[in-house]
XYZ file of C-alpha atoms in Angstrom:
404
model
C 132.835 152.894 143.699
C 130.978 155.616 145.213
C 132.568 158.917 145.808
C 132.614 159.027 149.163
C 135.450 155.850 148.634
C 137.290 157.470 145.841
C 137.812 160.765 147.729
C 139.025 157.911 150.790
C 141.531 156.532 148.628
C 142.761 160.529 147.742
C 144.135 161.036 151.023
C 147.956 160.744 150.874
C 149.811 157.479 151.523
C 146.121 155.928 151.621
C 146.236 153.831 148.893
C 149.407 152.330 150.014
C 148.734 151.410 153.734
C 145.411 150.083 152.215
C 146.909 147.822 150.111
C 149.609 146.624 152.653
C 146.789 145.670 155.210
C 144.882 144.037 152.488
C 147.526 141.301 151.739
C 149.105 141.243 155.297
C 145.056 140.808 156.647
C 144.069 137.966 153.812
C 145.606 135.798 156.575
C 142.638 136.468 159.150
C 140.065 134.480 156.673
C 142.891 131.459 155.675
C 144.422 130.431 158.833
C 141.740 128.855 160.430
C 140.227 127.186 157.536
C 144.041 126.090 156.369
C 144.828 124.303 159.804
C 141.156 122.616 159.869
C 142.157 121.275 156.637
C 146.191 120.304 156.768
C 145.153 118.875 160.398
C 142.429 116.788 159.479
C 144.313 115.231 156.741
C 146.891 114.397 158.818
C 144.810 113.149 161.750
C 141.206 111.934 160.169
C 139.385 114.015 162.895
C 138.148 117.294 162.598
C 138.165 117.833 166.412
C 142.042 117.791 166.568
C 141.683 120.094 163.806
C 139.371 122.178 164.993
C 141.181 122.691 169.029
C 144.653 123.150 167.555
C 142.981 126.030 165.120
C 141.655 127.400 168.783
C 144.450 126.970 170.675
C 145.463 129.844 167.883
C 142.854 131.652 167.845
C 142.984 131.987 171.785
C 147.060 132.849 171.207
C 146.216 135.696 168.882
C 143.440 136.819 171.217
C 146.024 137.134 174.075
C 148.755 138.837 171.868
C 147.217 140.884 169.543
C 146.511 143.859 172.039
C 149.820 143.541 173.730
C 151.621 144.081 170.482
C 149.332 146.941 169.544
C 149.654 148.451 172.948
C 153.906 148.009 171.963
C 152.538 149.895 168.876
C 150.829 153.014 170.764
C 154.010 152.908 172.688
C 157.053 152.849 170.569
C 155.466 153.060 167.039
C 154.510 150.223 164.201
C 157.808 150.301 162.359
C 159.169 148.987 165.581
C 157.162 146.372 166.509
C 156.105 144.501 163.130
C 159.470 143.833 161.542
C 160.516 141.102 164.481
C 156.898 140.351 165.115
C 156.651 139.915 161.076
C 159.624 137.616 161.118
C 159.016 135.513 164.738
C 155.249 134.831 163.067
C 156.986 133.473 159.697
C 159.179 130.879 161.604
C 156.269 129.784 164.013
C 154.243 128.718 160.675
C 157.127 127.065 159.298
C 157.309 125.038 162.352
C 153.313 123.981 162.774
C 153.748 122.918 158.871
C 157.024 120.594 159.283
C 155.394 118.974 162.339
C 152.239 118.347 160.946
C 154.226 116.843 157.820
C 156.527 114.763 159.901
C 153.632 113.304 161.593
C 155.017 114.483 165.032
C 152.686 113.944 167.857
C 149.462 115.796 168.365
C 150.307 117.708 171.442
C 153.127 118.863 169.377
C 150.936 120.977 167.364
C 149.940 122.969 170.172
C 152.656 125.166 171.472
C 153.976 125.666 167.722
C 149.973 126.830 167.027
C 150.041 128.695 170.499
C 153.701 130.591 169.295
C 151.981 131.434 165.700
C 148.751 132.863 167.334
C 151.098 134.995 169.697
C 152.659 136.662 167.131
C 150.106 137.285 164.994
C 148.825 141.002 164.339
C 145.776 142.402 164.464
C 146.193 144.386 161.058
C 142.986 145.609 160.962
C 143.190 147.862 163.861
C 146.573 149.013 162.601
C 145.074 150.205 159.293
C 142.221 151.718 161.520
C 144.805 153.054 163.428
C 146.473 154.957 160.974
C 143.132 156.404 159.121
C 142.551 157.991 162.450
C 145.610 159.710 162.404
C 145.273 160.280 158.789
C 141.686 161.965 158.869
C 142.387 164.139 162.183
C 141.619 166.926 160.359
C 138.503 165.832 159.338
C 137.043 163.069 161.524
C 133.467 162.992 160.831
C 135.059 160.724 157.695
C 135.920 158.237 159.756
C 132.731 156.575 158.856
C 133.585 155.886 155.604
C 136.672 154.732 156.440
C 135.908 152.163 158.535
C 132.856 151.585 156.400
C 135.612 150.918 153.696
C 138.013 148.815 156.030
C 134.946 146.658 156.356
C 134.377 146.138 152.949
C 138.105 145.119 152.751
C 137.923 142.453 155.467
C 134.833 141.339 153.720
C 136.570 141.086 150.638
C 139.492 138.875 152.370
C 136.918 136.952 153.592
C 135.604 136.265 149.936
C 139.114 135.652 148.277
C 140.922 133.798 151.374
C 138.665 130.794 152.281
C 138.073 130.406 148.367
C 142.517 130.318 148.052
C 142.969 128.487 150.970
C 140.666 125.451 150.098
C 141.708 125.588 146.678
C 145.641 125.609 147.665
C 144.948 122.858 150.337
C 142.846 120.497 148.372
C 144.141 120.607 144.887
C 148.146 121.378 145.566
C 148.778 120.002 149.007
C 147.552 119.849 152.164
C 150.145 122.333 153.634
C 150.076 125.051 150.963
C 147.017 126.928 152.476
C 148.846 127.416 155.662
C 152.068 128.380 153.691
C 150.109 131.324 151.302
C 148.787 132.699 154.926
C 151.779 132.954 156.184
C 153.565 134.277 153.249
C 150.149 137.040 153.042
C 151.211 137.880 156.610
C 154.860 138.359 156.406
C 154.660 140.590 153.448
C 151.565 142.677 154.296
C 153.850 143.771 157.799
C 156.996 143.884 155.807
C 155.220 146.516 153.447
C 152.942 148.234 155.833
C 156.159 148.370 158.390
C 158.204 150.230 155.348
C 155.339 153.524 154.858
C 156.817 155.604 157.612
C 154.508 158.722 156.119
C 151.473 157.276 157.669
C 152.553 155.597 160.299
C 150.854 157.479 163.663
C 153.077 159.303 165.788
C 154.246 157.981 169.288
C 151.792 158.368 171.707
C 152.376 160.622 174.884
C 152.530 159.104 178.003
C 149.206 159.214 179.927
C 149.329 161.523 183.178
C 150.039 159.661 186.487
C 146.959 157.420 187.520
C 145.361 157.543 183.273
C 147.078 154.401 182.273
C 144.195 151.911 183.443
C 143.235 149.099 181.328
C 141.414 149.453 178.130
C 139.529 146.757 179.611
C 137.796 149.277 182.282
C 136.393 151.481 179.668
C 132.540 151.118 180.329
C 131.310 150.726 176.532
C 134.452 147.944 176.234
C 133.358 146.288 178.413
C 129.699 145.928 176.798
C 131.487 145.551 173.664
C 133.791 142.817 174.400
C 131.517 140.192 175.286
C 129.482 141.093 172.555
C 132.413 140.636 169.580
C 133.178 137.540 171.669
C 129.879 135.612 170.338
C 130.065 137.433 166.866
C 133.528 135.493 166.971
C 131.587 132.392 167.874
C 129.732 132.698 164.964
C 132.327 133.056 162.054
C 134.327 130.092 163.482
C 131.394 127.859 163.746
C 130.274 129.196 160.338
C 134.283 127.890 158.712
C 133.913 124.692 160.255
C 130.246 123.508 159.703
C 130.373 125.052 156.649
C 133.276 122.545 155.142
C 132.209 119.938 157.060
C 128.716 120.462 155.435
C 130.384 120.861 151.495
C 132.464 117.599 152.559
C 128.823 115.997 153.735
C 127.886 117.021 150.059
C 130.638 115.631 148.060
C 131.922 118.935 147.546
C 134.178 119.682 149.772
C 136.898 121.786 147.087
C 133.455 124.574 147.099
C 133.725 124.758 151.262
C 135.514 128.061 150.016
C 132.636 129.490 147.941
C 130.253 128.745 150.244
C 132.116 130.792 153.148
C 132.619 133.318 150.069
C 128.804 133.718 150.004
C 128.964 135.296 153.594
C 131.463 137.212 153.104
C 129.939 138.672 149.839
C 126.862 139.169 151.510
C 128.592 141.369 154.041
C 131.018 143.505 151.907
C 127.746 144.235 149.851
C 125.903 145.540 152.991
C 129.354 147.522 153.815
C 129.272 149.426 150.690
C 125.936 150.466 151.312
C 126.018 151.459 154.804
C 129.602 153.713 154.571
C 128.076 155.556 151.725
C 125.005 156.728 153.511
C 125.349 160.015 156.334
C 123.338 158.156 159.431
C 121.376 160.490 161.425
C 120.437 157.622 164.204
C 123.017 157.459 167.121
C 125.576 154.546 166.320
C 124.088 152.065 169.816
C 120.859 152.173 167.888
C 122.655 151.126 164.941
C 124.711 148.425 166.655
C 121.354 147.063 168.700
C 119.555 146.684 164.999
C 122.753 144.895 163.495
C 122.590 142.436 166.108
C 119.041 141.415 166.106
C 119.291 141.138 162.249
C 121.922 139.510 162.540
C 120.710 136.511 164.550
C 117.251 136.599 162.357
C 119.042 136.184 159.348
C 120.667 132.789 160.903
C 117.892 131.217 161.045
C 117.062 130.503 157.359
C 120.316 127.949 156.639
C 119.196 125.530 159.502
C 116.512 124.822 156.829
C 118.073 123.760 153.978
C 119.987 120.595 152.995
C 121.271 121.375 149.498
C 124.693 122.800 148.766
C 123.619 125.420 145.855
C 121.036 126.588 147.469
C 122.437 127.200 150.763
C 125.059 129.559 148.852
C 122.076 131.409 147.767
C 120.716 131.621 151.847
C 123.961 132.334 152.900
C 124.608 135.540 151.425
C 121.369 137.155 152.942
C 122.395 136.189 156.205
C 126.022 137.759 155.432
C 124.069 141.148 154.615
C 123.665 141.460 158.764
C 127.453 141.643 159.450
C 128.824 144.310 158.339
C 126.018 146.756 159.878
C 126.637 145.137 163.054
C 130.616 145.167 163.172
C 130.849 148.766 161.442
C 129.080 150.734 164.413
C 130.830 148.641 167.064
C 134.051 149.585 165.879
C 132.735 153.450 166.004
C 131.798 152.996 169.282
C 134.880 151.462 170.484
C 136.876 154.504 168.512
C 134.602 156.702 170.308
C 134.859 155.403 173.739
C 138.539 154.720 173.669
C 141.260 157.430 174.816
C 143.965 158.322 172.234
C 146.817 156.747 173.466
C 144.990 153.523 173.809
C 143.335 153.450 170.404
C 145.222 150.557 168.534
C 144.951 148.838 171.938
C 140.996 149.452 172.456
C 140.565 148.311 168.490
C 142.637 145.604 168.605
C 141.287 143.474 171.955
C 138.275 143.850 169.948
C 139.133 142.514 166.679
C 140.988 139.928 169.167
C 138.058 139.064 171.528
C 136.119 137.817 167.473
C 139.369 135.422 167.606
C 138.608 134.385 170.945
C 135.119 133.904 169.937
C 136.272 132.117 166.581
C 138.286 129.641 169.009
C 134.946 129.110 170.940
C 133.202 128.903 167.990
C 135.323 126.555 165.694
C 136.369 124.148 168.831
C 132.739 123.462 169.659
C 131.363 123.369 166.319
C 134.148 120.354 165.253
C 132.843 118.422 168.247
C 129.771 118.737 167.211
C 130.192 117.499 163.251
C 131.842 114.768 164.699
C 129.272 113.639 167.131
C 126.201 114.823 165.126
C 126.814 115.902 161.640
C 127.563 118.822 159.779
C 123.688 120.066 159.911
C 123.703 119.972 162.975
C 126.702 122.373 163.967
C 124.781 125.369 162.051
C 122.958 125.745 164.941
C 125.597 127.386 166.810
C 126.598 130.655 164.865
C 122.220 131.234 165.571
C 123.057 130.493 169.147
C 125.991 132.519 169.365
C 124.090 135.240 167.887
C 120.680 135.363 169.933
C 123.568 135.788 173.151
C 125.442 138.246 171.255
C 122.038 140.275 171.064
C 120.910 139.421 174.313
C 124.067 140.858 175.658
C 124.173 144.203 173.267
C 120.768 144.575 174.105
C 121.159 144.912 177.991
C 124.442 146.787 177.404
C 122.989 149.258 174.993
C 122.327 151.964 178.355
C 125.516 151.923 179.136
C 126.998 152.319 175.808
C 124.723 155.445 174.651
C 125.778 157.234 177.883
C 129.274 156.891 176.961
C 128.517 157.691 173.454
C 126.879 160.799 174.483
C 129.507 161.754 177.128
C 132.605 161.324 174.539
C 130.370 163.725 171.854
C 130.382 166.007 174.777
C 133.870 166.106 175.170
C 134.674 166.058 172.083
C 132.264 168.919 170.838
């Protein structure tokens, strides 16, 4: 690992809120692909499968920020034990229902109470390197250049668990192991008190406006949005497509190709120092990014699409890596893990969009036919970060300002 990561890991308590939002986050890249798979056994159609997986997604997109504003508020300890526990008992509940067979709209509200009380780890981690590296916060570039590489990493080992769990133990075990991930990542991280960032003050009378006003948010959010319309089309045409193939046990591998792809363009990125501002940064990830979507619409074999696939996973991390510094940037202190959480949130909204659509479409049309809406999802995601880019250098530039 490059220095720049070792002398990361140095910083006290590091390695141990690291590791706790590791396992608690390996959830993120199973859940989806667990409930597309334990549903459509159960039902035959990958539609169900795919809308009760949303209806989850669009729960966690809803929640996530509200518990991570309860976070800012009253601390992490706090908040994740009973959030921890309620998220447990949820999944235990979507499993026995899909087992017993219950009705489909019975899937729903058990989903909908799972996605609620899901956490959005990531910013929690992020969180806490913030308040870790206050002394020295031009390092927050590796770190989040690192916490990148991590998600990355979840995305290579999760899908490649999850499919293995569900199709060679039992339908219901993927779901299970996320859940389990989830419960003791938040038990763990919940237990390090040393990191854990202090309360936030209360904002002065009239400076408690929604995140959601902040002008480079709001560029931001509609741009993570489609990025999350990308990665859940990408889970579900991609096992549709290994199923199409007579593989569908390697649907895993080839979302681990991605993933790969990315985490190996994260290393690389976090280890450079980047001179150009970080909107220039984010406007080049993005157009990459839908370039490098292009090339799987092409091809029609299984092994060779995992070769295609991890080029076009070397656009992701360059893209989500500046956005995340922007939003850190932009966002006021006491609203941090809020501001980096309805972010990591509006890519679940975006994987609800995204996975919903693209089951419709593999069971109308094929699984060939659904790639082309992560490319889709993409060229709006760019057209959108492109005519938002004004807006998000001046607030770049003012926050340097106040902040030099």
């Amino acid at each position: 690992m490059p220095n720049p990561y070792r002398e990361l890991l140095a910083v006290p308590g590091a390695r141990t809120f690291v590791a706790a939002g590791f396992v608690g986050r390996m959830s993120m890249a199973m859940v989806g692909i667990g409930i597309v798979l334990l549903v459509s056994a159960v039902t035959g159609s990958y539609g169900i499968a795919g809308a009760v997986s949303a209806a989850l997604s669009l729960a966690y997109a809803a929640g996530a920020p509200l518990s991570a504003r309860f976070a800012d508020r009253y601390g992490q300890r706090r908040v994740l034990v009973p959030l921890a526990l309620a998220n447990a008992s949820s999944f235990a509940l979507l499993i026995a229902f899909s087992l017993l067979r219950l009705p489909v709209w019975t899937l729903f509200p058990v989903a909908v109470l799972a996605g609620l009380t899901q956490p959005s780890l990531g910013a929690w981690v992020r969180a806490r390197w913030k308040h870790a590296l206050r002394a020295t916060p031009a390092r927050l570039h590796t770190a989040f250049s690192f916490e990148s590489v991590v998600d990355e990493m979840i995305f290579v080992c999760g899908p490649m668990i999850v499919t293995a769990l569900a199709t060679g133990v039992h339908p219901a075990a993927g779901v299970g192991a996320a859940a389990a991930f989830t419960l003791a990542g938040c038990l763990a991280l919940a237990a390090q008190r040393g990191s854990e960032p202090p309360l936030s003050p209360p904002p002065p009378e009239g400076g408690s406006g929604s995140v959601l006003r902040n002008p480079a948010v709001m560029v931001m959010a509609p741009v993570f949005l489609m990025l999350g319309a990308v990665f859940g089309a990408i889970d579900v045409s991609a096992i549709a497509f290994a199923e199409e193939k007579g593989h569908k046990a390697l649907a895993g591998v080839l979302l681990a190709c991605y993933a790969l792809g990315s985490a190996s363009a994260a290393l690389w990125y976090g280890a450079r120092h980047w001179r150009s501002p970080l909107h220039r940064r984010f406007r080049i990830g993005l157009l990459l990014l839908a370039a490098a979507l292009a090339p799987p619409l092409l091809i029609s074999n299984l092994y060779l699409m995992m070769f295609v696939v991890f080029f076009s996973g070397l656009a992701i991390s360059p893209t989500i890596i500046p956005g995340y510094g922007i939003v850190e940037r932009a966002v006021p202190p006491h609203q941090l893990t809020e501001g980096l959480a309805l972010v990591s949130t509006t890519v679940g909204l975006g994987v609800a969009l995204g996975a919903s659509t693209a089951g419709r479409v593999v069971d109308v049309h094929g699984a060939h036919a659904a790639f082309l809406l992560p490319l889709g999802a993409a060229l709006i995601a760019a057209a959108i970060g492109l005519a938002g880019t004004r807006s998000i250098s001046k607030h770049e530039l003012s926050s340097r300002t106040l902040s030099g």
